[in-house]
């Protein structure tokens, strides 16, 4: 397996625009996590899914953020409208039965 | 909720020495703790998991301890090498068993 695949690797967008981040988890994994990493706050869990169902979205900062997992092999994190303070590296991770988490390479988002 | 504290200052050591990194948790004793390594521009990579009832766990040059009295885990790298230079993250499950909370990480620099 190629591991967790995220796209794009880098995204630069203007304030107010919609941003969509994509993730393909490892085949067979039943948990999917979206994290955000900044220097100030470290790695923060935004939301996680179990068998495509959102379990806990208490880390989602605002209504501007939304996440979906339409099937076991794909998830999206959408920010609409984006703001400069959303600039961060966004990681997707997956695991099997809650074991070790496998992280993607991340998407570096810059909102100007 | 659970909070993970790691020394934010970088740890500089000489090649061949043992590096010791500290992870403290603030609330309830977690069922397990995980340690990850993160290189610049990459996602975290799982290294070790230690359960609450385990005092110590080893993997090659790595050793992790779990002290529930001190609410602390120590991560040791023996015979350190420049290739061990990276940021090391400690993680604990939060109220939800699968909801991992990460510390901000400690950067290790091993000089030749």
Short mmCIF file of C-alpha atoms in Angstrom, two decimals:
data_model
loop_
_atom_site.label_atom_id
_atom_site.label_comp_id
_atom_site.label_asym_id
_atom_site.label_seq_id
_atom_site.Cartn_x
_atom_site.Cartn_y
_atom_site.Cartn_z
CA UNK A 1 0.00 0.00 0.00
CA UNK A 2 1.25 3.51 -0.82
CA UNK A 3 0.28 4.79 2.59
CA UNK A 4 -2.08 7.66 3.33
CA UNK A 5 -2.26 9.96 0.34
CA UNK A 6 -3.15 13.63 0.67
CA UNK A 7 -3.66 16.23 -1.99
CA UNK A 8 -2.68 18.85 -2.72
CA UNK A 9 0.71 19.04 -0.98
CA UNK A 10 0.64 22.81 -1.04
CA UNK A 11 -2.25 25.23 -1.40
CA UNK A 12 -2.11 29.00 -1.54
CA UNK A 13 -5.43 30.76 -1.67
CA UNK A 14 -6.91 34.17 -1.08
CA UNK A 15 -8.97 34.98 1.95
CA UNK A 16 -12.63 34.21 1.40
CA UNK A 17 -12.03 31.41 -1.08
CA UNK A 18 -13.17 27.84 -0.57
CA UNK A 19 -10.45 25.27 0.07
CA UNK A 20 -10.85 21.50 -0.22
CA UNK A 21 -8.27 19.10 1.11
CA UNK A 22 -8.38 15.44 0.10
CA UNK A 23 -7.31 12.22 1.72
CA UNK A 24 -7.11 8.58 0.71
CA UNK A 25 -6.58 6.36 3.76
CA UNK A 26 -4.79 3.03 3.80
CA UNK A 27 -7.00 0.28 2.43
CA UNK A 28 -8.62 -1.72 5.22
CA UNK A 29 -8.24 0.93 7.88
CA UNK A 30 -11.45 1.74 9.71
CA UNK A 31 -10.47 5.01 11.41
CA UNK A 32 -9.65 8.29 9.71
CA UNK A 33 -8.42 11.43 11.44
CA UNK A 34 -7.94 15.03 10.34
CA UNK A 35 -5.30 17.02 12.26
CA UNK A 36 -4.03 20.58 11.97
CA UNK A 37 -0.46 21.48 12.95
CA UNK A 38 0.88 24.92 13.79
CA UNK A 39 3.98 26.05 15.64
CA UNK A 40 1.91 27.58 18.40
CA UNK A 41 -0.61 24.82 19.02
CA UNK A 42 1.09 21.70 17.74
CA UNK A 43 -1.04 18.87 16.37
CA UNK A 44 -4.74 19.38 17.00
CA UNK A 45 -7.36 16.77 16.22
CA UNK A 46 -10.16 18.32 14.19
CA UNK A 47 -12.44 15.36 13.52
CA UNK A 48 -12.33 11.60 13.23
CA UNK A 49 -14.40 8.95 11.49
CA UNK A 50 -15.02 5.30 12.21
CA UNK A 51 -16.28 3.21 9.31
CA UNK A 52 -17.04 6.43 7.38
CA UNK A 53 -19.19 7.84 10.19
CA UNK A 54 -18.07 11.05 11.96
CA UNK A 55 -17.56 10.21 15.63
CA UNK A 56 -16.18 13.39 17.16
CA UNK A 57 -15.97 16.78 15.48
CA UNK A 58 -15.47 18.80 18.65
CA UNK A 59 -12.08 19.95 17.40
CA UNK A 60 -13.47 21.63 14.31
CA UNK A 61 -12.80 25.29 15.00
CA UNK A 62 -15.84 26.85 13.39
CA UNK A 63 -18.75 26.27 11.08
CA UNK A 64 -16.47 27.29 8.26
CA UNK A 65 -14.88 23.85 8.55
CA UNK A 66 -16.62 20.72 7.35
CA UNK A 67 -15.47 17.17 6.66
CA UNK A 68 -16.99 14.26 4.81
CA UNK A 69 -16.17 10.64 4.21
CA UNK A 70 -18.46 9.38 1.42
CA UNK A 71 -16.74 5.99 1.30
CA UNK A 72 -13.97 4.00 2.93
CA UNK A 73 -11.32 5.24 0.53
CA UNK A 74 -11.89 8.97 0.44
CA UNK A 75 -12.36 11.94 2.75
CA UNK A 76 -12.42 15.70 2.32
CA UNK A 77 -11.89 18.64 4.63
CA UNK A 78 -13.42 21.85 3.39
CA UNK A 79 -12.91 25.40 4.62
CA UNK A 80 -15.38 27.97 3.37
CA UNK A 81 -14.65 30.85 3.53
CA UNK A 82 -10.95 30.58 4.31
CA UNK A 83 -9.16 33.07 6.55
CA UNK A 84 -5.44 33.83 7.09
CA UNK A 85 -5.57 32.20 10.55
CA UNK A 86 -6.43 28.91 8.88
CA UNK A 87 -2.89 28.77 7.51
CA UNK A 88 -1.32 25.58 8.83
CA UNK A 89 -0.32 22.08 7.81
CA UNK A 90 -3.29 19.74 7.67
CA UNK A 91 -2.67 16.04 8.18
CA UNK A 92 -4.87 13.09 7.48
CA UNK A 93 -4.18 9.83 9.32
CA UNK A 94 -5.74 6.39 9.34
CA UNK A 95 -5.58 3.40 11.64
CA UNK A 96 -6.97 -0.09 12.02
CA UNK A 97 -9.07 -0.73 15.12
CA UNK A 98 -7.50 2.24 16.85
CA UNK A 99 -3.93 1.03 16.63
CA UNK A 100 -0.98 3.09 15.49
CA UNK A 101 -1.91 6.02 13.30
CA UNK A 102 -0.40 6.30 9.82
CA UNK A 103 -0.08 9.89 8.68
CA UNK A 104 -0.06 11.36 5.20
CA UNK A 105 2.52 13.88 4.04
CA UNK A 106 0.22 16.74 4.89
CA UNK A 107 -1.17 19.73 3.00
CA UNK A 108 0.50 23.05 3.68
CA UNK A 109 -2.23 25.68 3.44
CA UNK A 110 -1.45 29.36 3.13
CA UNK A 111 -4.32 31.83 3.09
CA UNK A 112 -3.29 35.33 2.03
CA UNK B 1 -9.64 16.77 28.89
CA UNK B 2 -6.21 15.23 28.72
CA UNK B 3 -3.25 17.54 28.16
CA UNK B 4 0.19 16.38 27.05
CA UNK B 5 3.25 18.43 27.95
CA UNK B 6 6.65 18.07 26.33
CA UNK B 7 9.71 20.24 26.66
CA UNK B 8 9.51 22.74 23.83
CA UNK B 9 13.21 23.53 23.99
CA UNK B 10 15.43 21.60 21.62
CA UNK B 11 17.65 18.91 23.09
CA UNK B 12 21.23 18.96 21.80
CA UNK B 13 23.43 15.95 22.42
CA UNK B 14 26.63 14.42 21.14
CA UNK B 15 26.61 11.38 18.90
CA UNK B 16 26.87 8.16 20.90
CA UNK B 17 25.19 9.58 24.00
CA UNK B 18 21.74 8.63 25.26
CA UNK B 19 18.94 11.08 24.55
CA UNK B 20 16.11 11.25 27.06
CA UNK B 21 12.86 13.02 26.23
CA UNK B 22 10.04 13.65 28.69
CA UNK B 23 6.28 13.50 28.29
CA UNK B 24 3.94 14.51 31.10
CA UNK B 25 0.17 14.10 31.11
CA UNK B 26 -2.03 16.19 33.32
CA UNK B 27 -5.25 14.38 34.03
CA UNK B 28 -6.30 10.74 34.18
CA UNK B 29 -3.87 7.91 33.56
CA UNK B 30 -4.29 6.90 29.93
CA UNK B 31 -4.65 3.31 28.82
CA UNK B 32 -1.52 3.77 26.71
CA UNK B 33 0.92 6.34 25.39
CA UNK B 34 2.36 6.48 21.90
CA UNK B 35 5.58 8.02 20.63
CA UNK B 36 6.05 9.35 17.10
CA UNK B 37 8.92 10.79 15.14
CA UNK B 38 8.41 13.73 12.77
CA UNK B 39 10.93 14.96 10.22
CA UNK B 40 10.62 18.43 8.60
CA UNK B 41 7.98 18.51 5.87
CA UNK B 42 6.66 15.07 6.72
CA UNK B 43 3.89 13.52 8.76
CA UNK B 44 4.55 11.86 12.12
CA UNK B 45 5.69 8.24 12.04
CA UNK B 46 4.72 5.82 14.80
CA UNK B 47 7.58 4.44 16.90
CA UNK B 48 6.32 2.77 20.07
CA UNK B 49 3.22 2.20 22.17
CA UNK B 50 3.39 1.50 25.89
CA UNK B 51 0.36 0.39 27.88
CA UNK B 52 -0.58 1.52 31.38
CA UNK B 53 0.37 -1.82 32.92
CA UNK B 54 3.79 -1.88 31.24
CA UNK B 55 6.69 -0.27 33.02
CA UNK B 56 9.06 -0.37 30.07
CA UNK B 57 9.11 -1.17 26.36
CA UNK B 58 12.10 -1.56 24.07
CA UNK B 59 12.63 -1.56 20.32
CA UNK B 60 16.21 -1.70 19.05
CA UNK B 61 17.90 1.45 20.41
CA UNK B 62 14.63 2.89 21.71
CA UNK B 63 13.25 2.51 25.21
CA UNK B 64 10.05 3.95 26.64
CA UNK B 65 8.94 3.98 30.28
CA UNK B 66 5.54 4.73 31.80
CA UNK B 67 5.30 5.97 35.39
CA UNK B 68 1.68 6.42 36.47
CA UNK B 69 2.74 7.87 39.83
CA UNK B 70 4.69 10.68 38.21
CA UNK B 71 2.22 10.90 35.30
CA UNK B 72 5.18 10.69 33.01
CA UNK B 73 6.69 8.78 30.13
CA UNK B 74 10.37 8.89 29.26
CA UNK B 75 11.67 8.16 25.77
CA UNK B 76 15.32 7.10 25.46
CA UNK B 77 17.49 6.71 22.38
CA UNK B 78 20.74 4.95 23.19
CA UNK B 79 23.91 5.32 21.11
CA UNK B 80 22.31 8.27 19.35
CA UNK B 81 23.22 9.09 15.76
CA UNK B 82 22.87 12.28 13.69
CA UNK B 83 20.11 10.46 11.75
CA UNK B 84 18.07 10.43 14.97
CA UNK B 85 17.72 14.22 14.73
CA UNK B 86 14.01 14.95 14.44
CA UNK B 87 11.02 16.09 16.49
CA UNK B 88 9.57 13.45 18.80
CA UNK B 89 5.90 13.58 19.73
CA UNK B 90 4.09 11.96 22.60
CA UNK B 91 0.39 11.10 22.26
CA UNK B 92 -2.31 9.94 24.64
CA UNK B 93 -5.92 8.94 24.06
CA UNK B 94 -8.41 11.50 25.29
CA UNK B 95 -11.89 10.79 26.61
CA UNK B 96 -12.59 8.76 23.52
CA UNK B 97 -10.30 5.77 23.29
CA UNK B 98 -9.41 6.53 19.70
CA UNK B 99 -9.07 10.28 20.13
CA UNK B 100 -5.32 10.87 20.26
CA UNK B 101 -4.04 14.07 21.84
CA UNK B 102 -0.49 15.07 20.92
CA UNK B 103 2.11 17.08 22.75
CA UNK B 104 3.87 19.87 20.87
CA UNK B 105 6.95 17.70 20.50
CA UNK B 106 10.61 18.00 21.45
CA UNK B 107 13.22 18.62 18.80
CA UNK B 108 16.33 16.45 19.14
CA UNK B 109 19.62 17.47 17.53
CA UNK B 110 22.43 14.92 17.53
CA UNK B 111 25.82 16.35 16.64
CA UNK B 112 28.58 14.23 15.08
#
